[in-house]
Amino acid sequence: MKEIKKLAVLAILVSLFTVALTACFGGNDVELNNGDPTIISKATVTFVSNGGSDVAKLTDVPIGSTIAKPADPAKAGCDFAGWFKDEALNYAWNFSADTVTSNIVLYAEWTESGDAVAAKYEVAFVGNGGSSTTKLTGVTSGSKITKPADPAKTGCDFAGWFKDEALNYAWNFGADTVTSNIVLYAKWTESGDAVAAKYEVAFV
């Protein structure tokens, strides 16, 4: 009987304590911190841009409210793909529907920019009567190319690869870069071996 009375008294005390808390905190969420009630009415939202430009954190965000989407961060060579609730970037934050219920961190996702995906080109070689030179494929835009083995042509010395059929503008393998599909043309000079020796004939 005494135990029942004790339990009844304890229940009454708990009820009174709950009523007192409600009266003090106006119905806001209450968190017990080492047994002490702490009101949780404001929260902080931190943005981790994962290599992008900084985004200022939001402070004093009312519990239960949505947040305005901040200006998108920027990252070289990438397109911003949204804010996510988890570091693994599996769960997107919906700024129209999701509400802040505690201090949270949102993480930026990035995709490779279409501008950053370099185009690929071909470099063809016209031997102008010399041996064939295999064309280059899949050459990344803006890159230099390695000089291929010199072609051969009977009676001629190879004089280099040129950008134009008229052979006025030489291709510089150490400096020139590929920015489109191109054709390089071989230039030849008459070989020293092919130039017939000249002699004098004297009559006595």
Short mmCIF file of C-alpha atoms in Angstrom, two decimals:
data_model
loop_
_atom_site.label_atom_id
_atom_site.label_comp_id
_atom_site.label_asym_id
_atom_site.label_seq_id
_atom_site.Cartn_x
_atom_site.Cartn_y
_atom_site.Cartn_z
CA MET A 1 0.00 0.00 0.00
CA LYS A 2 2.84 2.34 0.83
CA GLU A 3 4.48 1.53 -2.50
CA ILE A 4 1.29 2.45 -4.37
CA LYS A 5 1.10 5.77 -2.53
CA LYS A 6 4.76 6.47 -3.41
CA LEU A 7 4.11 5.76 -7.10
CA ALA A 8 1.03 7.97 -7.06
CA VAL A 9 2.96 10.82 -5.49
CA LEU A 10 5.78 10.35 -8.04
CA ALA A 11 3.31 10.46 -10.93
CA ILE A 12 1.80 13.67 -9.59
CA LEU A 13 5.24 15.24 -9.27
CA VAL A 14 6.16 14.30 -12.85
CA SER A 15 2.90 15.79 -14.12
CA LEU A 16 3.50 19.00 -12.22
CA PHE A 17 7.05 19.17 -13.53
CA THR A 18 5.83 18.75 -17.13
CA VAL A 19 3.22 21.48 -16.68
CA ALA A 20 5.86 23.78 -15.23
CA LEU A 21 8.18 23.20 -18.17
CA THR A 22 5.40 23.88 -20.67
CA ALA A 23 4.54 27.10 -18.89
CA CYS A 24 8.15 28.24 -18.80
CA PHE A 25 9.11 27.40 -22.39
CA GLY A 26 5.90 28.22 -24.19
CA GLY A 27 5.56 24.86 -25.91
CA ASN A 28 9.01 24.94 -27.59
CA ASP A 29 11.03 21.74 -27.90
CA VAL A 30 12.93 20.90 -24.75
CA GLU A 31 16.21 19.00 -24.66
CA LEU A 32 17.63 17.50 -21.47
CA ASN A 33 21.33 18.27 -21.18
CA ASN A 34 22.75 16.17 -18.34
CA GLY A 35 19.35 16.28 -16.73
CA ASP A 36 18.88 20.03 -17.19
CA PRO A 37 16.12 21.22 -19.52
CA THR A 38 17.48 23.37 -22.38
CA ILE A 39 15.21 25.14 -24.79
CA ILE A 40 15.93 24.45 -28.47
CA SER A 41 14.29 27.16 -30.54
CA LYS A 42 17.06 28.24 -32.91
CA ALA A 43 19.51 26.25 -35.02
CA THR A 44 22.56 26.74 -37.26
CA VAL A 45 22.85 25.51 -40.85
CA THR A 46 26.43 25.06 -42.09
CA PHE A 47 27.34 24.63 -45.76
CA VAL A 48 30.32 22.51 -46.82
CA SER A 49 31.11 23.42 -50.43
CA ASN A 50 33.50 20.51 -51.14
CA GLY A 51 36.12 22.55 -52.93
CA GLY A 52 33.80 25.30 -54.12
CA SER A 53 33.54 28.90 -53.01
CA ASP A 54 32.49 29.58 -49.43
CA VAL A 55 28.84 29.84 -48.46
CA ALA A 56 28.03 31.66 -45.22
CA LYS A 57 26.32 29.58 -42.56
CA LEU A 58 22.84 30.45 -41.38
CA THR A 59 22.37 31.19 -37.68
CA ASP A 60 19.31 31.63 -35.49
CA VAL A 61 17.16 29.56 -37.82
CA PRO A 62 13.79 28.91 -36.12
CA ILE A 63 13.18 25.26 -35.37
CA GLY A 64 10.64 23.78 -37.76
CA SER A 65 11.18 26.37 -40.49
CA THR A 66 12.39 26.02 -44.06
CA ILE A 67 15.46 27.94 -45.25
CA ALA A 68 16.05 30.03 -48.34
CA LYS A 69 18.38 28.55 -50.91
CA PRO A 70 21.69 30.45 -50.87
CA ALA A 71 23.43 31.59 -54.04
CA ASP A 72 25.14 28.67 -55.74
CA PRO A 73 28.85 28.31 -54.98
CA ALA A 74 31.36 28.12 -57.83
CA LYS A 75 34.11 25.63 -58.62
CA ALA A 76 36.44 25.71 -61.61
CA GLY A 77 35.57 23.12 -64.23
CA CYS A 78 32.41 22.01 -62.43
CA ASP A 79 28.67 22.60 -62.39
CA PHE A 80 26.90 22.86 -59.03
CA ALA A 81 24.46 19.97 -58.55
CA GLY A 82 22.73 20.89 -55.29
CA TRP A 83 22.95 20.62 -51.51
CA PHE A 84 22.77 17.26 -49.76
CA LYS A 85 22.05 16.16 -46.21
CA ASP A 86 24.87 13.60 -46.05
CA GLU A 87 28.55 13.50 -46.94
CA ALA A 88 27.90 10.61 -49.33
CA LEU A 89 25.58 12.92 -51.30
CA ASN A 90 22.70 10.48 -51.39
CA TYR A 91 19.91 12.62 -49.93
CA ALA A 92 19.22 16.03 -51.43
CA TRP A 93 17.94 18.89 -49.31
CA ASN A 94 14.58 20.20 -50.54
CA PHE A 95 14.52 23.91 -49.78
CA SER A 96 10.78 24.06 -50.40
CA ALA A 97 9.80 21.23 -48.09
CA ASP A 98 12.57 20.21 -45.69
CA THR A 99 12.59 21.90 -42.30
CA VAL A 100 15.37 22.51 -39.81
CA THR A 101 14.91 20.49 -36.65
CA SER A 102 18.42 20.84 -35.20
CA ASN A 103 21.87 22.11 -36.10
CA ILE A 104 22.64 20.63 -39.53
CA VAL A 105 25.37 20.51 -42.19
CA LEU A 106 24.61 20.53 -45.92
CA TYR A 107 27.13 19.30 -48.49
CA ALA A 108 27.63 20.53 -52.07
CA GLU A 109 27.63 18.11 -54.99
CA TRP A 110 29.49 18.87 -58.21
CA THR A 111 29.45 17.43 -61.72
CA GLU A 112 32.10 17.93 -64.36
CA SER A 113 31.26 20.95 -66.46
CA GLY A 114 30.40 20.45 -70.10
CA ASP A 115 32.99 23.12 -70.85
CA ALA A 116 35.58 21.13 -68.95
CA VAL A 117 35.08 17.98 -71.01
CA ALA A 118 37.73 18.63 -73.65
CA ALA A 119 36.85 17.82 -77.24
CA LYS A 120 38.83 15.17 -79.07
CA TYR A 121 40.30 15.72 -82.52
CA GLU A 122 42.21 13.94 -85.30
CA VAL A 123 45.53 14.85 -86.87
CA ALA A 124 46.07 13.48 -90.38
CA PHE A 125 49.40 13.43 -92.20
CA VAL A 126 49.72 13.85 -95.97
CA GLY A 127 53.04 12.38 -97.13
CA ASN A 128 53.19 14.14 -100.51
CA GLY A 129 54.70 11.11 -102.18
CA GLY A 130 56.47 9.79 -99.12
CA SER A 131 55.68 6.78 -96.94
CA SER A 132 52.46 6.75 -94.95
CA THR A 133 52.19 8.20 -91.46
CA THR A 134 49.38 6.96 -89.22
CA LYS A 135 46.88 9.63 -88.25
CA LEU A 136 46.40 10.52 -84.61
CA THR A 137 42.93 10.12 -83.07
CA GLY A 138 41.46 11.17 -79.74
CA VAL A 139 43.78 14.15 -79.39
CA THR A 140 42.58 16.34 -76.51
CA SER A 141 41.78 19.92 -77.42
CA GLY A 142 44.57 22.28 -76.44
CA SER A 143 47.23 19.59 -76.24
CA LYS A 144 50.50 19.24 -78.13
CA ILE A 145 51.30 16.15 -80.19
CA THR A 146 54.43 14.03 -80.38
CA LYS A 147 56.40 14.23 -83.60
CA PRO A 148 55.95 10.97 -85.52
CA ALA A 149 58.82 9.12 -87.16
CA ASP A 150 59.94 10.86 -90.33
CA PRO A 151 58.46 9.44 -93.52
CA ALA A 152 60.74 8.42 -96.40
CA LYS A 153 60.79 9.30 -100.07
CA THR A 154 63.26 8.07 -102.64
CA GLY A 155 65.73 10.75 -103.67
CA CYS A 156 64.46 13.25 -101.10
CA ASP A 157 65.21 14.48 -97.62
CA PHE A 158 62.29 15.09 -95.26
CA ALA A 159 62.02 18.79 -94.37
CA GLY A 160 59.23 18.77 -91.82
CA TRP A 161 55.44 18.92 -91.40
CA PHE A 162 53.51 21.98 -92.47
CA LYS A 163 50.06 23.34 -91.66
CA ASP A 164 49.18 24.28 -95.23
CA GLU A 165 49.40 22.64 -98.63
CA ALA A 166 51.60 25.46 -99.89
CA LEU A 167 54.14 24.49 -97.22
CA ASN A 168 54.55 28.01 -95.88
CA TYR A 169 53.78 27.46 -92.19
CA ALA A 170 55.65 24.75 -90.32
CA TRP A 171 54.07 22.87 -87.44
CA ASN A 172 56.03 23.37 -84.23
CA PHE A 173 55.71 20.17 -82.20
CA GLY A 174 57.16 21.90 -79.15
CA ALA A 175 54.66 24.76 -79.08
CA ASP A 176 51.66 24.31 -81.39
CA THR A 177 48.48 22.84 -79.93
CA VAL A 178 45.54 21.03 -81.52
CA THR A 179 42.24 22.93 -81.36
CA SER A 180 40.39 21.24 -84.23
CA ASN A 181 40.75 18.43 -86.73
CA ILE A 182 43.88 19.23 -88.73
CA VAL A 183 45.95 17.98 -91.66
CA LEU A 184 49.72 18.29 -91.76
CA TYR A 185 51.66 18.14 -95.02
CA ALA A 186 55.13 16.74 -95.59
CA LYS A 187 57.79 18.90 -97.20
CA TRP A 188 60.66 17.41 -99.18
CA THR A 189 63.94 18.70 -100.52
CA GLU A 190 66.02 17.00 -103.15
CA SER A 191 68.49 14.63 -101.55
CA GLY A 192 72.20 15.41 -101.81
CA ASP A 193 72.69 11.86 -103.09
CA ALA A 194 70.23 12.50 -105.86
CA VAL A 195 71.96 15.65 -107.09
CA ALA A 196 74.21 14.45 -109.89
CA ALA A 197 77.85 15.43 -109.56
CA LYS A 198 79.12 17.94 -112.09
CA TYR A 199 82.48 17.54 -113.84
CA GLU A 200 84.56 19.32 -116.46
CA VAL A 201 85.63 17.79 -119.71
CA ALA A 202 88.79 19.22 -121.19
CA PHE A 203 89.90 18.65 -124.81
CA VAL A 204 93.61 18.32 -125.49
#
